Amino acid sequence: MVTKAFASSADLERKVETFTELADGVYALTAEGDPNVGAIEGEDFLVCFEARATPVAARRWLDQLRERTGKPVRYLVLSHYHAVRVLGASAFDAQEIVTHETTRTLIAERGEADWASEFGRMPRLFEEPDSVPGLTWPTLTFTDRLVIPLGGDRGDLVLAHCGRGHTAGDIVAWLPKHKILFAGDLVEAKAALYTGDAFHDDWATSTLDTVASFDAEVLVGGRGAVARGKDEVAAAIAQSRHFLDELRRLVGEVHGRGGTVAEAFRATHAALEPEYGRWPIFEHCLPFDVQRYWDELDGTDWPVVWTAERDREVWAALQEGDAAADGQQEAGR
Ligand SMILES: [Zn+2]
């Protein structure tokens, strides 16, 4: 049994970044499964979507954006509270930092713990970690929908909450004029889903139904390539839903027959690995995903806070379960 390195702590190779102009004044930067970011030009201002893990990492994105436009950032929109998406916020010098109201609650409740947890799990994303000045706090929040008129003939940018999903407070950014949707971590394009803070049942049903109802022609997910055309958009949503459905089914079976969470992890890993094992962050996510859905089945509605310590405990408990199972198979041969 080869011990797996904790989460993504051994993933140290920088990904290739791709800057794309999706429509006139609409930009995305994808990075082979690292967190995606976007930007939308208003007539005399800029809206940025997601902030990256540190100001230094954010500046590399802003430098590319500044080759296209010098407009000031009026709104920095953060799809949810996770550290790798928000802690670079200070680099944007934004007039307003916009989140869902529940994201503010989550930052107050668990922002510090999440920072330590995510830094331990994926240190590569935290370029020059000392450049982070502190937690990122929203200055403008909403609960359902917020419309930003872009000015001129640019149409509106609609920010919307589609229900509980990847976290309790995810929002998406929708451009009706171009039918472009920035979906945050609610949809991943050929990258594993992180569900450690999720509401699996809501996400896999009504929330993804609402995401699909935008009928987008271009979708920028939280990770992975841009989905272009209705077929690719539908495929990205379907793949994300399938991952959730399989996780729910497999963990649910073991939970239902009175098994252990380590058994649930083994069963889920064995079933999903052939299809999803090569996708970015699959091995990283799965122990946390299984533990969270197990907690939900146990009746824990509000996700337990991940701390650097709890991360290591859960990881070790599930991998040890794996080692014990290998031993049993060995003995049975
Ligand atoms: Zn996230």
mmCIF file of C-alpha atoms and ligand atoms in Angstrom:
data_model
loop_
_atom_site.group_PDB
_atom_site.id
_atom_site.type_symbol
_atom_site.label_atom_id
_atom_site.label_comp_id
_atom_site.label_asym_id
_atom_site.label_seq_id
_atom_site.Cartn_x
_atom_site.Cartn_y
_atom_site.Cartn_z
ATOM 1 C CA MET A 1 0.000 0.000 0.000
ATOM 2 C CA VAL A 2 1.551 3.262 -1.133
ATOM 3 C CA THR A 3 0.466 6.118 1.123
ATOM 4 C CA LYS A 4 -1.261 8.884 -0.824
ATOM 5 C CA ALA A 5 0.101 12.371 -0.227
ATOM 6 C CA PHE A 6 -2.430 14.487 1.698
ATOM 7 C CA ALA A 7 -4.979 16.185 -0.597
ATOM 8 C CA SER A 8 -3.063 18.181 -3.267
ATOM 9 C CA SER A 9 0.020 18.826 -1.132
ATOM 10 C CA ALA A 10 2.215 16.980 -3.660
ATOM 11 C CA ASP A 11 0.684 18.752 -6.693
ATOM 12 C CA LEU A 12 3.354 21.380 -7.286
ATOM 13 C CA GLU A 13 3.429 21.854 -11.046
ATOM 14 C CA ARG A 14 1.956 25.113 -12.288
ATOM 15 C CA LYS A 15 -0.852 24.712 -14.842
ATOM 16 C CA VAL A 16 -1.009 26.276 -18.281
ATOM 17 C CA GLU A 17 -3.360 29.285 -18.240
ATOM 18 C CA THR A 18 -5.578 30.155 -21.190
ATOM 19 C CA PHE A 19 -6.929 33.686 -21.615
ATOM 20 C CA THR A 20 -10.066 33.837 -23.770
ATOM 21 C CA GLU A 21 -12.307 36.666 -24.967
ATOM 22 C CA LEU A 22 -15.725 34.957 -25.025
ATOM 23 C CA ALA A 23 -17.570 37.936 -26.513
ATOM 24 C CA ASP A 24 -16.866 41.637 -26.897
ATOM 25 C CA GLY A 25 -15.583 42.662 -23.460
ATOM 26 C CA VAL A 26 -16.223 39.302 -21.761
ATOM 27 C CA TYR A 27 -13.152 37.396 -20.602
ATOM 28 C CA ALA A 28 -12.223 34.145 -18.899
ATOM 29 C CA LEU A 29 -8.987 32.617 -17.736
ATOM 30 C CA THR A 30 -8.982 28.837 -17.419
ATOM 31 C CA ALA A 31 -6.095 26.792 -16.063
ATOM 32 C CA GLU A 32 -6.314 23.035 -16.679
ATOM 33 C CA GLY A 33 -8.464 22.391 -13.620
ATOM 34 C CA ASP A 34 -7.173 25.153 -11.337
ATOM 35 C CA PRO A 35 -9.854 27.695 -10.335
ATOM 36 C CA ASN A 36 -11.181 29.768 -13.258
ATOM 37 C CA VAL A 37 -11.722 33.532 -13.190
ATOM 38 C CA GLY A 38 -13.654 35.941 -15.402
ATOM 39 C CA ALA A 39 -14.288 39.600 -16.174
ATOM 40 C CA ILE A 40 -17.024 41.614 -17.877
ATOM 41 C CA GLU A 41 -16.595 45.134 -19.220
ATOM 42 C CA GLY A 42 -19.205 47.734 -18.457
ATOM 43 C CA GLU A 43 -19.266 51.000 -20.414
ATOM 44 C CA ASP A 44 -16.903 52.713 -18.003
ATOM 45 C CA PHE A 45 -16.118 50.064 -15.411
ATOM 46 C CA LEU A 46 -15.156 46.429 -15.017
ATOM 47 C CA VAL A 47 -16.811 43.560 -13.157
ATOM 48 C CA CYS A 48 -14.447 40.780 -12.082
ATOM 49 C CA PHE A 49 -15.648 37.318 -11.150
ATOM 50 C CA GLU A 50 -13.557 35.456 -8.530
ATOM 51 C CA ALA A 51 -10.302 36.661 -6.994
ATOM 52 C CA ARG A 52 -7.870 33.719 -6.758
ATOM 53 C CA ALA A 53 -5.984 32.619 -3.643
ATOM 54 C CA THR A 54 -3.575 35.510 -3.125
ATOM 55 C CA PRO A 55 -3.082 39.069 -4.434
ATOM 56 C CA VAL A 56 0.085 37.902 -6.210
ATOM 57 C CA ALA A 57 -1.832 35.183 -8.071
ATOM 58 C CA ALA A 58 -4.617 37.671 -8.841
ATOM 59 C CA ARG A 59 -2.140 40.183 -10.281
ATOM 60 C CA ARG A 60 -0.981 37.716 -12.922
ATOM 61 C CA TRP A 61 -4.600 37.598 -14.136
ATOM 62 C CA LEU A 62 -5.079 41.365 -13.845
ATOM 63 C CA ASP A 63 -1.906 41.982 -15.860
ATOM 64 C CA GLN A 64 -3.438 40.062 -18.775
ATOM 65 C CA LEU A 65 -6.733 41.867 -18.388
ATOM 66 C CA ARG A 66 -4.954 45.226 -18.368
ATOM 67 C CA GLU A 67 -3.633 44.529 -21.867
ATOM 68 C CA ARG A 68 -7.290 44.773 -22.976
ATOM 69 C CA THR A 69 -8.814 47.427 -20.780
ATOM 70 C CA GLY A 70 -7.787 50.010 -18.219
ATOM 71 C CA LYS A 71 -11.288 50.438 -16.761
ATOM 72 C CA PRO A 72 -11.463 50.453 -12.951
ATOM 73 C CA VAL A 73 -12.954 47.454 -11.155
ATOM 74 C CA ARG A 74 -16.296 48.636 -9.781
ATOM 75 C CA TYR A 75 -17.516 45.185 -8.696
ATOM 76 C CA LEU A 76 -15.576 42.127 -7.629
ATOM 77 C CA VAL A 77 -18.112 39.284 -7.535
ATOM 78 C CA LEU A 78 -17.218 36.225 -5.451
ATOM 79 C CA SER A 79 -19.273 33.116 -6.181
ATOM 80 C CA HIS A 80 -18.734 31.671 -2.688
ATOM 81 C CA TYR A 81 -16.463 31.878 0.342
ATOM 82 C CA HIS A 82 -13.692 29.355 -0.427
ATOM 83 C CA ALA A 83 -10.221 30.750 0.213
ATOM 84 C CA VAL A 84 -8.757 29.889 -3.193
ATOM 85 C CA ARG A 85 -11.414 32.133 -4.790
ATOM 86 C CA VAL A 86 -11.485 35.097 -2.421
ATOM 87 C CA LEU A 87 -8.198 35.829 -0.662
ATOM 88 C CA GLY A 88 -6.646 37.614 -3.653
ATOM 89 C CA ALA A 89 -9.361 40.290 -3.506
ATOM 90 C CA SER A 90 -7.149 43.175 -2.382
ATOM 91 C CA ALA A 91 -5.325 43.173 -5.755
ATOM 92 C CA PHE A 92 -8.494 44.334 -7.569
ATOM 93 C CA ASP A 93 -8.921 47.615 -5.715
ATOM 94 C CA ALA A 94 -12.659 47.103 -6.252
ATOM 95 C CA GLN A 95 -15.252 49.666 -5.276
ATOM 96 C CA GLU A 96 -17.644 46.913 -4.133
ATOM 97 C CA ILE A 97 -17.071 43.273 -3.217
ATOM 98 C CA VAL A 98 -20.286 41.368 -3.929
ATOM 99 C CA THR A 99 -21.388 38.027 -2.442
ATOM 100 C CA HIS A 100 -24.504 36.221 -1.324
ATOM 101 C CA GLU A 101 -25.619 37.234 2.167
ATOM 102 C CA THR A 102 -24.964 33.690 3.423
ATOM 103 C CA THR A 103 -21.373 33.914 2.171
ATOM 104 C CA ARG A 104 -20.851 36.780 4.598
ATOM 105 C CA THR A 105 -22.189 34.560 7.390
ATOM 106 C CA LEU A 106 -19.893 31.714 6.322
ATOM 107 C CA ILE A 107 -16.833 33.966 6.209
ATOM 108 C CA ALA A 108 -17.592 35.163 9.735
ATOM 109 C CA GLU A 109 -18.200 31.638 10.963
ATOM 110 C CA ARG A 110 -15.435 29.698 9.201
ATOM 111 C CA GLY A 111 -13.312 32.006 7.047
ATOM 112 C CA GLU A 112 -10.190 31.672 9.206
ATOM 113 C CA ALA A 113 -10.501 27.884 9.489
ATOM 114 C CA ASP A 114 -11.135 27.538 5.754
ATOM 115 C CA TRP A 115 -8.037 29.607 4.955
ATOM 116 C CA ALA A 116 -5.810 27.276 7.017
ATOM 117 C CA SER A 117 -7.575 24.202 5.636
ATOM 118 C CA GLU A 118 -7.267 25.175 1.978
ATOM 119 C CA PHE A 119 -3.671 26.329 2.360
ATOM 120 C CA GLY A 120 -2.773 22.894 3.749
ATOM 121 C CA ARG A 121 -4.708 21.052 1.064
ATOM 122 C CA MET A 122 -3.390 22.928 -1.978
ATOM 123 C CA PRO A 123 -0.367 25.070 -1.116
ATOM 124 C CA ARG A 124 0.580 25.586 -4.788
ATOM 125 C CA LEU A 125 -2.347 27.963 -5.351
ATOM 126 C CA PHE A 126 -1.242 30.250 -2.515
ATOM 127 C CA GLU A 127 1.516 32.124 -4.345
ATOM 128 C CA GLU A 128 3.354 34.286 -1.816
ATOM 129 C CA PRO A 129 0.862 33.560 0.963
ATOM 130 C CA ASP A 130 2.127 36.448 3.073
ATOM 131 C CA SER A 131 0.698 38.868 0.484
ATOM 132 C CA VAL A 132 -2.850 38.098 1.765
ATOM 133 C CA PRO A 133 -3.776 41.018 4.038
ATOM 134 C CA GLY A 134 -6.547 39.132 5.879
ATOM 135 C CA LEU A 135 -10.025 37.728 5.294
ATOM 136 C CA THR A 136 -12.022 39.158 2.395
ATOM 137 C CA TRP A 137 -15.301 40.795 3.479
ATOM 138 C CA PRO A 138 -18.152 41.666 1.107
ATOM 139 C CA THR A 139 -19.368 45.252 0.976
ATOM 140 C CA LEU A 140 -22.582 44.437 -0.932
ATOM 141 C CA THR A 141 -24.688 41.306 -0.439
ATOM 142 C CA PHE A 142 -28.025 39.964 -1.694
ATOM 143 C CA THR A 143 -30.149 36.862 -1.222
ATOM 144 C CA ASP A 144 -31.904 36.173 -4.528
ATOM 145 C CA ARG A 145 -30.913 38.332 -7.471
ATOM 146 C CA LEU A 146 -28.900 41.454 -8.198
ATOM 147 C CA VAL A 147 -28.880 43.157 -11.606
ATOM 148 C CA ILE A 148 -25.932 45.306 -12.681
ATOM 149 C CA PRO A 149 -26.671 47.436 -15.786
ATOM 150 C CA LEU A 150 -23.466 47.491 -17.811
ATOM 151 C CA GLY A 151 -24.264 50.713 -19.676
ATOM 152 C CA GLY A 152 -24.321 51.559 -23.394
ATOM 153 C CA ASP A 153 -25.641 48.622 -25.402
ATOM 154 C CA ARG A 154 -23.881 46.074 -23.204
ATOM 155 C CA GLY A 155 -27.041 44.810 -21.482
ATOM 156 C CA ASP A 156 -27.236 43.627 -17.889
ATOM 157 C CA LEU A 157 -25.176 41.338 -15.724
ATOM 158 C CA VAL A 158 -27.528 39.266 -13.586
ATOM 159 C CA LEU A 159 -26.179 37.761 -10.368
ATOM 160 C CA ALA A 160 -28.390 34.977 -9.057
ATOM 161 C CA HIS A 161 -28.572 32.432 -6.254
ATOM 162 C CA CYS A 162 -29.817 29.099 -7.629
ATOM 163 C CA GLY A 163 -30.312 27.363 -4.273
ATOM 164 C CA ARG A 164 -27.957 25.533 -1.951
ATOM 165 C CA GLY A 165 -25.249 23.586 -3.736
ATOM 166 C CA HIS A 166 -21.457 23.609 -3.537
ATOM 167 C CA THR A 167 -21.967 25.796 -0.434
ATOM 168 C CA ALA A 168 -25.012 27.400 1.167
ATOM 169 C CA GLY A 169 -24.349 30.696 -0.626
ATOM 170 C CA ASP A 170 -23.236 30.142 -4.225
ATOM 171 C CA ILE A 171 -24.072 32.697 -6.883
ATOM 172 C CA VAL A 172 -23.750 32.615 -10.665
ATOM 173 C CA ALA A 173 -23.215 35.503 -13.103
ATOM 174 C CA TRP A 174 -25.389 35.584 -16.218
ATOM 175 C CA LEU A 175 -25.105 37.718 -19.345
ATOM 176 C CA PRO A 176 -28.479 37.453 -21.149
ATOM 177 C CA LYS A 177 -27.223 39.377 -24.176
ATOM 178 C CA HIS A 178 -24.468 36.851 -24.916
ATOM 179 C CA LYS A 179 -26.027 33.831 -23.150
ATOM 180 C CA ILE A 180 -22.815 33.378 -21.176
ATOM 181 C CA LEU A 181 -22.976 31.902 -17.674
ATOM 182 C CA PHE A 182 -20.211 31.990 -15.061
ATOM 183 C CA ALA A 183 -21.331 29.111 -12.847
ATOM 184 C CA GLY A 184 -18.725 29.121 -10.083
ATOM 185 C CA ASP A 185 -18.183 25.710 -8.495
ATOM 186 C CA LEU A 186 -21.785 24.595 -9.118
ATOM 187 C CA VAL A 187 -20.604 23.144 -12.445
ATOM 188 C CA GLU A 188 -17.172 21.755 -13.290
ATOM 189 C CA ALA A 189 -16.034 20.880 -16.799
ATOM 190 C CA LYS A 190 -14.236 17.559 -16.545
ATOM 191 C CA ALA A 191 -12.910 18.256 -13.075
ATOM 192 C CA ALA A 192 -13.993 16.478 -9.914
ATOM 193 C CA LEU A 193 -16.549 18.207 -7.722
ATOM 194 C CA TYR A 194 -15.556 19.327 -4.254
ATOM 195 C CA THR A 195 -18.581 18.695 -2.058
ATOM 196 C CA GLY A 196 -17.099 18.969 1.430
ATOM 197 C CA ASP A 197 -19.321 21.962 2.265
ATOM 198 C CA ALA A 198 -22.200 21.007 0.014
ATOM 199 C CA PHE A 199 -25.883 20.257 0.175
ATOM 200 C CA HIS A 200 -25.819 17.249 -2.126
ATOM 201 C CA ASP A 201 -29.532 16.598 -2.529
ATOM 202 C CA ASP A 202 -30.435 20.211 -3.307
ATOM 203 C CA TRP A 203 -27.450 20.619 -5.620
ATOM 204 C CA ALA A 204 -28.128 17.485 -7.686
ATOM 205 C CA THR A 205 -31.803 18.360 -8.176
ATOM 206 C CA SER A 206 -33.379 21.821 -7.993
ATOM 207 C CA THR A 207 -30.151 23.845 -7.951
ATOM 208 C CA LEU A 208 -28.703 22.285 -11.119
ATOM 209 C CA ASP A 209 -32.183 22.479 -12.700
ATOM 210 C CA THR A 210 -32.092 26.224 -12.105
ATOM 211 C CA VAL A 211 -28.566 26.483 -13.522
ATOM 212 C CA ALA A 212 -29.716 24.585 -16.627
ATOM 213 C CA SER A 213 -32.778 26.824 -16.997
ATOM 214 C CA PHE A 214 -30.606 29.779 -18.058
ATOM 215 C CA ASP A 215 -30.201 27.858 -21.315
ATOM 216 C CA ALA A 216 -26.643 29.150 -21.648
ATOM 217 C CA GLU A 217 -24.691 28.857 -24.885
ATOM 218 C CA VAL A 218 -21.338 29.350 -23.168
ATOM 219 C CA LEU A 219 -20.580 28.178 -19.635
ATOM 220 C CA VAL A 220 -17.500 28.911 -17.563
ATOM 221 C CA GLY A 221 -17.445 26.438 -14.686
ATOM 222 C CA GLY A 222 -15.375 26.684 -11.554
ATOM 223 C CA ARG A 223 -12.677 24.480 -13.029
ATOM 224 C CA GLY A 224 -11.887 23.079 -16.453
ATOM 225 C CA ALA A 225 -12.264 24.360 -19.996
ATOM 226 C CA VAL A 226 -14.967 26.734 -21.230
ATOM 227 C CA ALA A 227 -18.050 24.808 -22.453
ATOM 228 C CA ARG A 228 -19.073 26.209 -25.843
ATOM 229 C CA GLY A 229 -22.394 25.530 -27.494
ATOM 230 C CA LYS A 230 -25.533 24.072 -25.953
ATOM 231 C CA ASP A 231 -24.279 20.484 -26.223
ATOM 232 C CA GLU A 232 -21.089 21.146 -24.280
ATOM 233 C CA VAL A 233 -22.970 23.210 -21.699
ATOM 234 C CA ALA A 234 -25.512 20.414 -21.218
ATOM 235 C CA ALA A 235 -22.684 17.866 -20.989
ATOM 236 C CA ALA A 236 -20.871 19.826 -18.261
ATOM 237 C CA ILE A 237 -24.070 20.129 -16.219
ATOM 238 C CA ALA A 238 -24.909 16.443 -16.783
ATOM 239 C CA GLN A 239 -21.406 15.309 -15.780
ATOM 240 C CA SER A 240 -21.583 17.376 -12.604
ATOM 241 C CA ARG A 241 -25.026 15.966 -11.786
ATOM 242 C CA HIS A 242 -23.886 12.411 -12.517
ATOM 243 C CA PHE A 243 -20.925 12.759 -10.155
ATOM 244 C CA LEU A 244 -23.306 13.922 -7.401
ATOM 245 C CA ASP A 245 -25.872 11.225 -8.154
ATOM 246 C CA GLU A 246 -23.275 8.466 -8.028
ATOM 247 C CA LEU A 247 -21.799 9.806 -4.799
ATOM 248 C CA ARG A 248 -25.289 9.962 -3.249
ATOM 249 C CA ARG A 249 -26.173 6.477 -4.428
ATOM 250 C CA LEU A 250 -22.932 4.778 -3.348
ATOM 251 C CA VAL A 251 -22.538 6.477 0.036
ATOM 252 C CA GLY A 252 -26.278 6.089 0.620
ATOM 253 C CA GLU A 253 -26.113 2.324 0.093
ATOM 254 C CA VAL A 254 -23.362 1.814 2.665
ATOM 255 C CA HIS A 255 -24.998 4.205 5.122
ATOM 256 C CA GLY A 256 -28.355 2.479 4.641
ATOM 257 C CA ARG A 257 -27.034 -0.951 5.534
ATOM 258 C CA GLY A 258 -25.263 0.296 8.658
ATOM 259 C CA GLY A 259 -21.707 0.282 7.265
ATOM 260 C CA THR A 260 -18.865 2.649 8.098
ATOM 261 C CA VAL A 261 -17.756 5.862 6.416
ATOM 262 C CA ALA A 262 -14.458 4.151 5.479
ATOM 263 C CA GLU A 263 -16.445 1.460 3.657
ATOM 264 C CA ALA A 264 -18.446 4.147 1.913
ATOM 265 C CA PHE A 265 -15.207 5.809 0.808
ATOM 266 C CA ARG A 266 -13.838 2.544 -0.593
ATOM 267 C CA ALA A 267 -17.043 1.736 -2.454
ATOM 268 C CA THR A 268 -17.309 5.236 -3.903
ATOM 269 C CA HIS A 269 -13.646 5.377 -4.882
ATOM 270 C CA ALA A 270 -13.825 1.991 -6.612
ATOM 271 C CA ALA A 271 -16.952 2.927 -8.555
ATOM 272 C CA LEU A 272 -15.988 6.475 -9.574
ATOM 273 C CA GLU A 273 -12.273 6.035 -10.211
ATOM 274 C CA PRO A 274 -12.562 4.459 -13.679
ATOM 275 C CA GLU A 275 -14.683 7.350 -14.961
ATOM 276 C CA TYR A 276 -13.443 10.300 -12.927
ATOM 277 C CA GLY A 277 -10.012 9.231 -11.638
ATOM 278 C CA ARG A 278 -8.034 11.180 -14.222
ATOM 279 C CA TRP A 279 -9.942 14.392 -13.696
ATOM 280 C CA PRO A 280 -8.214 17.155 -11.729
ATOM 281 C CA ILE A 281 -8.496 16.957 -7.933
ATOM 282 C CA PHE A 282 -10.431 13.652 -7.861
ATOM 283 C CA GLU A 283 -8.204 12.030 -5.224
ATOM 284 C CA HIS A 284 -8.003 15.315 -3.329
ATOM 285 C CA CYS A 285 -11.775 15.798 -3.112
ATOM 286 C CA LEU A 286 -13.216 12.358 -2.580
ATOM 287 C CA PRO A 287 -12.488 11.746 1.130
ATOM 288 C CA PHE A 288 -13.950 15.157 2.060
ATOM 289 C CA ASP A 289 -16.907 14.622 -0.278
ATOM 290 C CA VAL A 290 -17.785 11.235 1.191
ATOM 291 C CA GLN A 291 -17.439 12.505 4.771
ATOM 292 C CA ARG A 292 -19.743 15.445 4.101
ATOM 293 C CA TYR A 293 -22.474 13.363 2.480
ATOM 294 C CA TRP A 294 -22.161 10.841 5.314
ATOM 295 C CA ASP A 295 -22.717 13.699 7.770
ATOM 296 C CA GLU A 296 -25.776 14.813 5.796
ATOM 297 C CA LEU A 297 -27.219 11.306 5.933
ATOM 298 C CA ASP A 298 -26.589 11.359 9.683
ATOM 299 C CA GLY A 299 -28.803 14.446 9.848
ATOM 300 C CA THR A 300 -26.114 17.171 9.985
ATOM 301 C CA ASP A 301 -27.641 19.854 7.787
ATOM 302 C CA TRP A 302 -25.117 22.670 8.336
ATOM 303 C CA PRO A 303 -21.659 21.492 7.193
ATOM 304 C CA VAL A 304 -19.116 20.795 9.920
ATOM 305 C CA VAL A 305 -16.254 23.321 9.732
ATOM 306 C CA TRP A 306 -13.103 21.940 8.112
ATOM 307 C CA THR A 307 -9.984 22.819 10.038
ATOM 308 C CA ALA A 308 -6.402 21.884 9.176
ATOM 309 C CA GLU A 309 -6.632 19.272 11.967
ATOM 310 C CA ARG A 310 -9.973 17.784 10.927
ATOM 311 C CA ASP A 311 -8.739 17.558 7.318
ATOM 312 C CA ARG A 312 -5.843 15.341 8.383
ATOM 313 C CA GLU A 313 -7.984 13.240 10.722
ATOM 314 C CA VAL A 314 -10.609 12.465 8.101
ATOM 315 C CA TRP A 315 -7.984 11.858 5.423
ATOM 316 C CA ALA A 316 -6.066 9.434 7.667
ATOM 317 C CA ALA A 317 -9.206 7.644 8.847
ATOM 318 C CA LEU A 318 -10.401 6.969 5.294
ATOM 319 C CA GLN A 319 -6.990 6.014 3.886
ATOM 320 C CA GLU A 320 -6.365 3.719 6.871
ATOM 321 C CA GLY A 321 -9.701 2.116 6.129
ATOM 322 C CA ASP A 322 -8.317 1.576 2.642
ATOM 323 C CA ALA A 323 -5.121 -0.033 4.010
ATOM 324 C CA ALA A 324 -7.134 -2.313 6.316
ATOM 325 C CA ALA A 325 -9.239 -3.445 3.367
ATOM 326 C CA ASP A 326 -6.106 -4.180 1.335
ATOM 327 C CA GLY A 327 -4.879 -6.291 4.254
ATOM 328 C CA GLN A 328 -8.135 -8.238 4.327
ATOM 329 C CA GLN A 329 -7.965 -8.915 0.607
ATOM 330 C CA GLU A 330 -4.367 -10.023 1.047
ATOM 331 C CA ALA A 331 -5.365 -12.424 3.837
ATOM 332 C CA GLY A 332 -8.265 -13.766 1.814
ATOM 333 C CA ARG A 333 -6.153 -14.728 -1.176
HETATM 334 ZN ZN ZN B 1 -15.328 26.103 -3.878
#
